[in-house]
Coordinates of C-alpha atoms in Angstrom, one line a residue:
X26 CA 0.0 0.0 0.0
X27 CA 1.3 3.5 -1.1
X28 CA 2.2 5.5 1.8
X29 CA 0.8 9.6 1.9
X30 CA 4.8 10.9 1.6
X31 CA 5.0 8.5 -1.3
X32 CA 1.4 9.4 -2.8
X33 CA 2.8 13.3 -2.8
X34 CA 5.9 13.0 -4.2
X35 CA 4.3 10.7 -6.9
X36 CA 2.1 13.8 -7.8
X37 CA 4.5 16.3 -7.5
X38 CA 7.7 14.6 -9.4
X39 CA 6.3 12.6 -11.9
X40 CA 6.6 15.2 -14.6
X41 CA 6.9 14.7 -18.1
X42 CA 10.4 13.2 -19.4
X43 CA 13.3 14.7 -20.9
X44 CA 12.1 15.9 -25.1
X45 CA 14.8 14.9 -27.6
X46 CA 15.0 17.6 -30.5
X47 CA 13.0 20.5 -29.4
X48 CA 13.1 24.0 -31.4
X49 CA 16.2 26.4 -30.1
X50 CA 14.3 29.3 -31.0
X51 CA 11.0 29.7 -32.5
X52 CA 11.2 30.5 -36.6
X53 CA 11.0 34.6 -37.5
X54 CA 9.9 36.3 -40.3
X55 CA 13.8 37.7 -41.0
X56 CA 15.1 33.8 -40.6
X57 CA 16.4 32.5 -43.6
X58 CA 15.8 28.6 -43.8
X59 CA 18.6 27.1 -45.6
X60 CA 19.7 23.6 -46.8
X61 CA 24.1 22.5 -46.4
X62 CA 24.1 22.8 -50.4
X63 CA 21.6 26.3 -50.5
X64 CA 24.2 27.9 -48.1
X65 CA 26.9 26.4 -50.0
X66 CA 26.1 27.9 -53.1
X67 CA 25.2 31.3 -51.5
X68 CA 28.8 31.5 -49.8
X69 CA 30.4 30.4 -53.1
X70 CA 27.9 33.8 -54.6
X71 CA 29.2 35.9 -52.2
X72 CA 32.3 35.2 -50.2
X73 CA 34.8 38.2 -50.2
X74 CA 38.2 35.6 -50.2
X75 CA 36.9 33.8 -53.0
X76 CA 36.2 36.8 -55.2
X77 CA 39.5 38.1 -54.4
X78 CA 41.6 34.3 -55.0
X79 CA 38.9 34.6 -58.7
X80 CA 40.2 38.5 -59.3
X81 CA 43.9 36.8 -58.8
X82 CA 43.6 34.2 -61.5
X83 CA 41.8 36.9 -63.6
X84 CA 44.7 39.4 -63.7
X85 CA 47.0 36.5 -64.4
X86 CA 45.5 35.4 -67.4
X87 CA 45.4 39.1 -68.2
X88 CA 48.7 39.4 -68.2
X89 CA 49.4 36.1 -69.8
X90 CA 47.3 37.0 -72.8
X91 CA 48.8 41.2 -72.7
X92 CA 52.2 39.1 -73.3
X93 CA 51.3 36.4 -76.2
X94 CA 52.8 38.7 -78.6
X95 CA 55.8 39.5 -76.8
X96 CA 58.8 38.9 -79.5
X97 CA 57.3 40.4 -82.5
X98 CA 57.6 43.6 -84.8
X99 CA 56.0 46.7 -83.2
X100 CA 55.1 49.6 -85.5
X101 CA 55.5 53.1 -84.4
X102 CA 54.6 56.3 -86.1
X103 CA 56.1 59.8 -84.8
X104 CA 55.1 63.1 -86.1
X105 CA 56.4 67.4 -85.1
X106 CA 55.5 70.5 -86.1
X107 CA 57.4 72.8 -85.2
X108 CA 57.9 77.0 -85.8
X109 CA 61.4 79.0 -84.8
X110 CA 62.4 82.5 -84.7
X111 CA 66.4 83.2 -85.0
X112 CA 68.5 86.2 -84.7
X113 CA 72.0 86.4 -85.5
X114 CA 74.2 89.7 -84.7
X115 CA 77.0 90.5 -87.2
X116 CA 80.3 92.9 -85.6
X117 CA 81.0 95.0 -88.7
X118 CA 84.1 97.0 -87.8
X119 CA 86.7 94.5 -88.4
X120 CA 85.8 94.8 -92.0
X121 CA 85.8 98.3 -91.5
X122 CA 88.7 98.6 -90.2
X123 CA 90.3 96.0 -93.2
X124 CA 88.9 98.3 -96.2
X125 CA 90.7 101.3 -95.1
X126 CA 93.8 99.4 -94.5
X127 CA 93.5 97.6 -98.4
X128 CA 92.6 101.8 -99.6
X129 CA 96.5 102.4 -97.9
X130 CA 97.3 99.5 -100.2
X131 CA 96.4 101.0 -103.2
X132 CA 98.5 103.2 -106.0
X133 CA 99.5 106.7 -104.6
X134 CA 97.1 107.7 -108.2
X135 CA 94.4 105.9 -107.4
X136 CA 94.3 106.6 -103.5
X137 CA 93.9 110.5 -105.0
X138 CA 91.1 109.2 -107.0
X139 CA 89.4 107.4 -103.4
X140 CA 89.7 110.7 -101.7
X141 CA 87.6 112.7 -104.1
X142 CA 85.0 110.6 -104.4
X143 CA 83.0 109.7 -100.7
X144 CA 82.4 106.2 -100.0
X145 CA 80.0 105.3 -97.6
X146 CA 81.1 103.7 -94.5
X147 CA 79.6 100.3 -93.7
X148 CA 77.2 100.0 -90.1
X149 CA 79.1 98.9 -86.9
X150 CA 77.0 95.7 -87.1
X151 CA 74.2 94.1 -88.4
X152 CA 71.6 91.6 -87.7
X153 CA 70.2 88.8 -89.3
X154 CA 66.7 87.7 -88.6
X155 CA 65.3 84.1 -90.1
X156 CA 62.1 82.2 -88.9
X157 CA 59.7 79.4 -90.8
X158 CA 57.1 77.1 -89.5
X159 CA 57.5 73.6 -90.9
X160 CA 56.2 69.4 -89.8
X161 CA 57.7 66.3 -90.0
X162 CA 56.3 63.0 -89.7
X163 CA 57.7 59.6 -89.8
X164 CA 57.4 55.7 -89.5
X165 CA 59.6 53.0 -87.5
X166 CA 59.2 49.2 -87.3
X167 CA 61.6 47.3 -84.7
X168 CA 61.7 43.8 -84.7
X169 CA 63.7 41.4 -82.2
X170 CA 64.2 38.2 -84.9
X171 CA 66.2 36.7 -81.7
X172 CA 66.9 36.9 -78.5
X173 CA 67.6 34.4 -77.6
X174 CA 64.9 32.8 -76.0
X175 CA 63.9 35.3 -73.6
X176 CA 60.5 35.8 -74.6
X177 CA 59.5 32.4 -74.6
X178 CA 61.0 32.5 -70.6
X179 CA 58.8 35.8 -70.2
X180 CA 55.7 34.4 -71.4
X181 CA 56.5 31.0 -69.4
X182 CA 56.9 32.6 -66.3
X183 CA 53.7 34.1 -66.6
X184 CA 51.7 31.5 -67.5
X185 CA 53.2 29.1 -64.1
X186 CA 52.1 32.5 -62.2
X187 CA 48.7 32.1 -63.8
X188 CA 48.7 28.6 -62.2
X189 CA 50.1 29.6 -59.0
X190 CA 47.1 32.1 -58.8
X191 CA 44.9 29.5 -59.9
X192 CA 46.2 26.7 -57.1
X193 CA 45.4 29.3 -54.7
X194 CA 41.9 29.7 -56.0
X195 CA 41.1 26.5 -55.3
X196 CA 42.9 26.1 -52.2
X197 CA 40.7 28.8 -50.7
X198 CA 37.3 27.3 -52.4
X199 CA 38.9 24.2 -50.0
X200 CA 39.1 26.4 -47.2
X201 CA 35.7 28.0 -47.6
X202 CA 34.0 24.6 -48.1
X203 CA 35.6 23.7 -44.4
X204 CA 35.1 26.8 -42.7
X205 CA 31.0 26.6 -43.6
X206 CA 31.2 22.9 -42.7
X207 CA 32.5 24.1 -39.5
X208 CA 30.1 27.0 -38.8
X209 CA 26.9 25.4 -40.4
X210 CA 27.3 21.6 -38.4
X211 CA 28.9 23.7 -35.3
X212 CA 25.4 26.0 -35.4
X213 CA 23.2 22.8 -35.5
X214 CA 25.3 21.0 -32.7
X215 CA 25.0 24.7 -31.0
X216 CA 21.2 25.0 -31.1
X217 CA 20.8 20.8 -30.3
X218 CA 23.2 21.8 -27.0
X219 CA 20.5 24.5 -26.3
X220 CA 17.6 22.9 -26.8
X221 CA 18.3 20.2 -24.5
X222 CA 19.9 22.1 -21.7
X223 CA 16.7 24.6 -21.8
X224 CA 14.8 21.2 -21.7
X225 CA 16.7 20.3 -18.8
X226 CA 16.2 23.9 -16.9
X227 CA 12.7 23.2 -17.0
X228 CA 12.2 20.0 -16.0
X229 CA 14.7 20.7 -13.5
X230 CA 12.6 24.0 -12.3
X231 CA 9.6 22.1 -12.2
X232 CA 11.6 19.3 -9.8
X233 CA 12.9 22.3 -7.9
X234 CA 9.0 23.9 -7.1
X235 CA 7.7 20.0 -6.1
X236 CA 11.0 20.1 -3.7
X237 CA 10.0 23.5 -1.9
X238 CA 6.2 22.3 -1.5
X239 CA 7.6 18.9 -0.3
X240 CA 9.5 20.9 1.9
X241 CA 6.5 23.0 3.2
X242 CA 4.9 19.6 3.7
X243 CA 7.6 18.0 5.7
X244 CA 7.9 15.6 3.3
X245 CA 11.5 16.0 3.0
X246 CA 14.9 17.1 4.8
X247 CA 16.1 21.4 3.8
X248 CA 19.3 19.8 3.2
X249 CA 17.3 17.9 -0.3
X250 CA 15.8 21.0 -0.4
X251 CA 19.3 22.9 -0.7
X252 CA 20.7 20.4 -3.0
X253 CA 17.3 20.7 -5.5
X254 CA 18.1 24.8 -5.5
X255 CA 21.8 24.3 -6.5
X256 CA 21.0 21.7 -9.0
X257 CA 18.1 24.3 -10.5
X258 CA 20.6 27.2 -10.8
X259 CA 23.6 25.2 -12.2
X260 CA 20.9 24.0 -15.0
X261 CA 20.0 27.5 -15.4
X262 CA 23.7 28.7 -15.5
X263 CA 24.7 25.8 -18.4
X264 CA 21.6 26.8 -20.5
X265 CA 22.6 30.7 -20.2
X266 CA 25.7 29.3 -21.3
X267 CA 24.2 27.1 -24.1
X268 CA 22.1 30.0 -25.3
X269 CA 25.1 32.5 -25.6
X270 CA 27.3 29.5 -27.6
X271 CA 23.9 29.1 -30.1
X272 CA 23.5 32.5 -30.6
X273 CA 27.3 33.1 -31.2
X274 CA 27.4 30.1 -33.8
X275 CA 24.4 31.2 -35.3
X276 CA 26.0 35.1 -35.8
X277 CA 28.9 32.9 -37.7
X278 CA 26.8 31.3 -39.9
X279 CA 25.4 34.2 -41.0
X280 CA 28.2 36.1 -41.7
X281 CA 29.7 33.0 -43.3
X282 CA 26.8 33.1 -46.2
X283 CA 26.4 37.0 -45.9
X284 CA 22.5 36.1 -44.6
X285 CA 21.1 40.2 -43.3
X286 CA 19.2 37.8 -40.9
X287 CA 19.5 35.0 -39.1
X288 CA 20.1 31.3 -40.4
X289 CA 18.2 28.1 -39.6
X290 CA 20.2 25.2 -41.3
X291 CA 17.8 22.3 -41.8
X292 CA 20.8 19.7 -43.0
X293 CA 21.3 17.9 -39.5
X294 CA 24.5 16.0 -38.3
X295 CA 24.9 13.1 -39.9
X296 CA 26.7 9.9 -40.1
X297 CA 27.7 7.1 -42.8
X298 CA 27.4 4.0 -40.2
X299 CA 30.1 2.3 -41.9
X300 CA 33.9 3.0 -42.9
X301 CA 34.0 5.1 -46.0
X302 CA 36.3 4.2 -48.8
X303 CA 40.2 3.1 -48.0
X304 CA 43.1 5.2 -46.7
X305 CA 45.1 4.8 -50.1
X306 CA 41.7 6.4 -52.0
X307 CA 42.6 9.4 -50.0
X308 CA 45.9 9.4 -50.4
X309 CA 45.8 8.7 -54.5
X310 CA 43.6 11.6 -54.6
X311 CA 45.6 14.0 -52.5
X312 CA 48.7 13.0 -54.6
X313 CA 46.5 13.7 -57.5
X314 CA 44.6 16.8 -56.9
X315 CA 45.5 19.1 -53.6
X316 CA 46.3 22.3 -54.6
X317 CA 49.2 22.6 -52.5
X318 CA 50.8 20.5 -54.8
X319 CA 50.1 22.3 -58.1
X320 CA 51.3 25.6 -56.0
X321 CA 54.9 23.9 -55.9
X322 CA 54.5 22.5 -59.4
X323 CA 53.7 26.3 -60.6
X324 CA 57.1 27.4 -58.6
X325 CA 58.9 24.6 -60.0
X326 CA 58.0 26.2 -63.3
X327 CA 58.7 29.5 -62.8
X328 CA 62.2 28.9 -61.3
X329 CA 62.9 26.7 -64.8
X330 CA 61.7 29.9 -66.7
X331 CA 63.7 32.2 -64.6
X332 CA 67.1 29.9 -65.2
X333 CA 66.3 29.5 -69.1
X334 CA 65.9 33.9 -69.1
X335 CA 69.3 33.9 -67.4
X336 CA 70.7 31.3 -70.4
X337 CA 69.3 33.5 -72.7
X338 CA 71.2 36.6 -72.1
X339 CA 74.8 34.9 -73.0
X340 CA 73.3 34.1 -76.8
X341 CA 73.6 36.7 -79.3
X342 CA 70.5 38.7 -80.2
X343 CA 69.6 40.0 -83.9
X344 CA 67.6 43.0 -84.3
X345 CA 65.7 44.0 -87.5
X346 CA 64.9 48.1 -87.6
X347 CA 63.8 50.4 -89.8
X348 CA 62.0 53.9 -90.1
X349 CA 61.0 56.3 -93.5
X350 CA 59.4 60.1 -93.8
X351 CA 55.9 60.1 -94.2
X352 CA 56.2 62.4 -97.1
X353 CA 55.7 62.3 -101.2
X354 CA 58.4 62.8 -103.1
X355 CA 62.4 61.9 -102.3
X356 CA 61.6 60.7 -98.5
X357 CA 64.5 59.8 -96.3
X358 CA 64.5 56.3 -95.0
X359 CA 67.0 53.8 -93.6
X360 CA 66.6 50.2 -92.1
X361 CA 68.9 47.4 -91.6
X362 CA 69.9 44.5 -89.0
X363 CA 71.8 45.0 -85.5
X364 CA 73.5 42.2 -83.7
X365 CA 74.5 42.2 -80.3
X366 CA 76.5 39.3 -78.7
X367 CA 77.8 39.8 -75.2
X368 CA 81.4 38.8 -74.9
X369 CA 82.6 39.7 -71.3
X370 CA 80.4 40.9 -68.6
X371 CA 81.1 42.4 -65.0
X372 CA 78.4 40.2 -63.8
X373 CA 79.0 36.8 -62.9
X374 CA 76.5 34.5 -65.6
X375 CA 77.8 31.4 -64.5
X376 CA 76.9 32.2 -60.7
X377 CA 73.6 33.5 -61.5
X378 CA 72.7 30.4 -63.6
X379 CA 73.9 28.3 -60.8
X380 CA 71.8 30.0 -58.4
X381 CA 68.5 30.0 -60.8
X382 CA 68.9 25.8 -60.6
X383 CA 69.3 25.8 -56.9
X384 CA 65.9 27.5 -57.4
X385 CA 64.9 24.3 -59.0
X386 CA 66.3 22.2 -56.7
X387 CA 64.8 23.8 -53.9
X388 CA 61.1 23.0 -56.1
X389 CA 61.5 19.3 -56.4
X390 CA 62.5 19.2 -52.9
X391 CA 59.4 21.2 -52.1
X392 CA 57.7 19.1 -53.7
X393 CA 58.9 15.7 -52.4
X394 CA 58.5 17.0 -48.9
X395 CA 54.9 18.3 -49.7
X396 CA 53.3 14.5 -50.7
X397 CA 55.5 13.1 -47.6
X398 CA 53.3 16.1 -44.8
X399 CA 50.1 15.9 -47.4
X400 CA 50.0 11.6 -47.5
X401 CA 50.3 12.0 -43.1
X402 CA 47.7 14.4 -43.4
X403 CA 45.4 12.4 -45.5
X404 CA 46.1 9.6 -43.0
X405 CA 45.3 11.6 -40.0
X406 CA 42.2 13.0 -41.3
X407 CA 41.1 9.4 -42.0
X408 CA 41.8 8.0 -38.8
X409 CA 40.2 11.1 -36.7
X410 CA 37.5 10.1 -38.6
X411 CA 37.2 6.3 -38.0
X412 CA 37.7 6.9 -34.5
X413 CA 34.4 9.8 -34.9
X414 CA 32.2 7.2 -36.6
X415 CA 33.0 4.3 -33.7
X416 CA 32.7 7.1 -31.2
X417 CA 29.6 7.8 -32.0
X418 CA 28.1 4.6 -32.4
X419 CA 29.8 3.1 -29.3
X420 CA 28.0 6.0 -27.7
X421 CA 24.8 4.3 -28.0
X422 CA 25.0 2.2 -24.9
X423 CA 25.5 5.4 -23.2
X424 CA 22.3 7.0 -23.9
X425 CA 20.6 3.8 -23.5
X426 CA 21.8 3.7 -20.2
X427 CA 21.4 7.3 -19.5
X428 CA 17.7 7.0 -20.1
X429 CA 17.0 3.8 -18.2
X430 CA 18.7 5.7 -15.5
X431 CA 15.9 8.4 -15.4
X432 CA 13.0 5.9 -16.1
X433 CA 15.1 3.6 -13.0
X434 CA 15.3 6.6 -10.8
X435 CA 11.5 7.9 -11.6
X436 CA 10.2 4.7 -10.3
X437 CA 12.2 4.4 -7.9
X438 CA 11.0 8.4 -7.1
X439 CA 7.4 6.9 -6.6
X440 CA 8.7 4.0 -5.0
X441 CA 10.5 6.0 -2.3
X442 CA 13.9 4.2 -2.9
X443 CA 15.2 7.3 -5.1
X444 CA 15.6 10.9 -4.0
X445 CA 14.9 14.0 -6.0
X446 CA 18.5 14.6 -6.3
X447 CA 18.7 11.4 -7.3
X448 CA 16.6 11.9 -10.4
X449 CA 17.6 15.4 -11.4
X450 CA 21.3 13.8 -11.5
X451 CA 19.6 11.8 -13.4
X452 CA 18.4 13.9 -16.2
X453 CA 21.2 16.2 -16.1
X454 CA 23.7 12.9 -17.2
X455 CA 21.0 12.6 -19.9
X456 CA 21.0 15.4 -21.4
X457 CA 25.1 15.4 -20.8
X458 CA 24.7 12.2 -23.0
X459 CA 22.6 13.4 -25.8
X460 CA 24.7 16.8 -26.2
X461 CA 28.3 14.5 -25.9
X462 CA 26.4 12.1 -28.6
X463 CA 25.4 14.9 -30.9
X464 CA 28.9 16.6 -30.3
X465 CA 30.6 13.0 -31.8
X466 CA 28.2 13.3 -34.8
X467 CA 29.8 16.9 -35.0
X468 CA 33.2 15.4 -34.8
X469 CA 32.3 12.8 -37.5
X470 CA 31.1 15.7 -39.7
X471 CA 34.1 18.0 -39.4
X472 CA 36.6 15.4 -39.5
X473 CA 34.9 14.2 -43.2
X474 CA 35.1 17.7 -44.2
X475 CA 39.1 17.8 -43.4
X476 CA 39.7 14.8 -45.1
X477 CA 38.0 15.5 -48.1
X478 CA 39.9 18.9 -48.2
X479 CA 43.3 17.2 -47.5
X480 CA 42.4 14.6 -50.6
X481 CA 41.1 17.4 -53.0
X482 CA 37.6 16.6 -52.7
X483 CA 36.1 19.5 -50.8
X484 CA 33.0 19.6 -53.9
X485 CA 32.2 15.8 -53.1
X486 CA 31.0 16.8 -49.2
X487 CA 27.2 16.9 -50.6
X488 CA 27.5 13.2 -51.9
X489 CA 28.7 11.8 -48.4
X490 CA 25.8 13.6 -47.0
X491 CA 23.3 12.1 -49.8
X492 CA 25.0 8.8 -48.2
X493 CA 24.5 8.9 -44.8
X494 CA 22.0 6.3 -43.0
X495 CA 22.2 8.4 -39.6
X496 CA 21.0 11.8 -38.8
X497 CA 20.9 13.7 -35.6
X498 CA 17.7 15.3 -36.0

């Protein structure tokens, strides 16, 4: 026969038992409801880094196509007009001063003759004044025939730079992929967290007003009492705390797919239940596509270029030229071939050659040590991720447990073998449970999205999620 202390505390404790999946926050008008692959392909719309890795590659190939005809003729045509004024001043009296010294040289007869007849005397000086207006107007051609090779190294060099710019375009589409992998799971695993500490506050406040009307009643000790209060307000302080974290992630996501609003992603956690594809697919990939490695391939090149530009300055280079008066008639023209062929130098061609190889050396090594840290990578990723998946599913006999626990300790509740802080320990470890479960799923998730970045394969994250047969809704 039920006793009366056991009859009250069945009323007042029973209460109804902890909700899996409840709302965060209720759905606004100014929420934008989006789907892993809708946010996706808004991010890829709008993200700032991406335009900018996009603008890179764009002024690359800019370049590279400015430079195609680098090497050939280029055609010129010059023109003047032009008007002058000159004065010039001419010093008469030295010849002044020279006729009357040739009149003394003359015949005594003939000097008479001088004397009677006046001869004027020339000006101390006199100037001369000349000015015209006039044009001119001419064509050139000049035309490198060779130079030995240097162009072609110009035009390579710019064309591995286009790749470089290009391998980190797609190294950042990577790095966005992760980074909204991160902020879009981390914002469901956010508001899950919330939802079941709020849960959790409730129940527990509910536990904590049948505890003071127990008390009132005499039912039970101020020391359960006490230990019902603390229990309420540490619930209260780790959904606070909950809340704040939701509302953080959720600011992140929003600015991650440049939302005015705020975002509700409706892709949950999920999970493929069994292993994915091998290590080595990972690693062929990697070896195969990262971008990291097509960065050092793209350096490789360009050193290559650099050392066949510095080769190129010890041939001989031929010059074709030419330029003629835009003019009818008798124009002037002249055109003809220059050769220049460097035959001793102050600087050191042999050093700087050497040093452009070392340039290639230092590639290939780059290279060799880039698959050697990008294969441990790969395997890293892969394993984090094995050990996310069994995590998760090992977890199972934890919730199990957790929630025969509270069903265990609400019996025992109306059976007066349990204590109230016996069951609100109990759904506390519960919902402990459930948020550690869904934080594994988390783990799962961004552990897949490092290894497909690692491998290359950041665009195939959609088709794992079209796989999964578990989802932490």
């Amino acid at each position: 026969m039920t006793s009366p202390r056991h009859a009250l505390l069945h009323t007042l404790l029973l209460l109804p038992a902890l909700a899996g999946g409840t709302a965060f926050a209720q759905t606004r008008g100014d929420t934008l409801a989006l789907s892993f692959d809708a946010a996706r392909a808004r991010m890829i719309e709008r993200s700032d880094k991406l335009a900018a890795a996009h603008a890179a590659v764009e002024s690359k190939e800019l370049q590279s196509q400015g430079l195609k005809g680098l090497g050939g003729p280029s055609v010129s045509v010059s023109g003047l007009a032009y008007a002058y004024n000159a004065n010039l001043n001419l010093d008469l009296d030295p010849l002044n001063q020279r006729l009357g010294q040739l009149g003394q040289a003359l015949p005594s007869p003939i000097q008479g003759l001088i004397s009677q007849m006046p001869i004027p005397q020339l000006p101390n000086s006199y100037t001369i004044n000349r000015h015209d207006t006039g044009s001119n107007a001419s064509v050139s051609a000049v035309w490198p025939i060779y130079v030995g090779g240097a162009t072609d190294a110009v035009r390579g060099f710019v064309s591995a730079q286009t790749r470089e710019a290009q391998a980190d375009a797609d190294q950042a589409g990577h790095e966005v992929d992760t980074l909204l992998v991160q902020r879009y799971f981390g914002a469901q695993l956010a508001r899950r967290a919330a939802a079941l500490r709020a849960q959790a506050e409730r129940t527990i406040a509910q536990h904590d007003s049948a505890a003071q009307k127990m008390l009132a009643a005499g039912v039970i000790s101020r020391v359960e009492r006490l230990q019902a209060s603390a229990a309420y307000e540490e619930a209260r302080r780790n959904a606070r705390k909950a809340e704040d974290d939701a509302a953080l992630a959720a600011v992140a996501l929003a600015r991650t797919v440049r939302a005015d609003g705020s975002v509700a992603p409706q892709t949950p956690l999920f999970l493929i239940s069994t292993p994915i594809e091998p290590l080595g697919y990972f690693i062929d990939s990697a070896l195969t596509r990262h971008p990291g490695l097509d960065k050092v391939a793209a350096k490789k090149s360009q050193a290559e270029q650099l050392h066949e530009g510095e080769e190129a300055l010890r041939r001989p280079q031929v010059i074709a030229f030419g330029t003629r008066q835009i003019k009818g008639g008798n124009a002037d023209w002249v055109a003809g071939l220059g050769v220049r062929w460097t035959l001793y130098d102050s600087v050191d061609r042999d050093a700087l050659s050497a040093s452009s190889m070392k340039k290639v050396e230092q590639a290939e090594r780059t290279d060799a040590q880039a698959r050697s840290d990008i294969s441990l990578l790969v395997e890293r990723n892969w394993r984090a991720l094995e050990n996310a998946r069994r995590q998760y599913l090992e977890m199972k006999a934890s919730v199990e447990l957790a929630q025969e626990v509270v069903k265990l300790r609400t019996s025992g509740l109306r059976e007066g073998t349990s204590t109230t802080l016996d069951l609100i320990d109990a759904e506390t470890n519960q919902a402990k449970v459930l948020t550690e479960r869904a934080q594994a799923a988390n783990d799962y998730v961004q552990a897949l999205a490092q290894l497909l970045e690692s491998a290359g394969l950041s665009d195939k994250f959609s088709d794992y999620i079209a796989r999964a047969d578990v989802r932490v809704n």
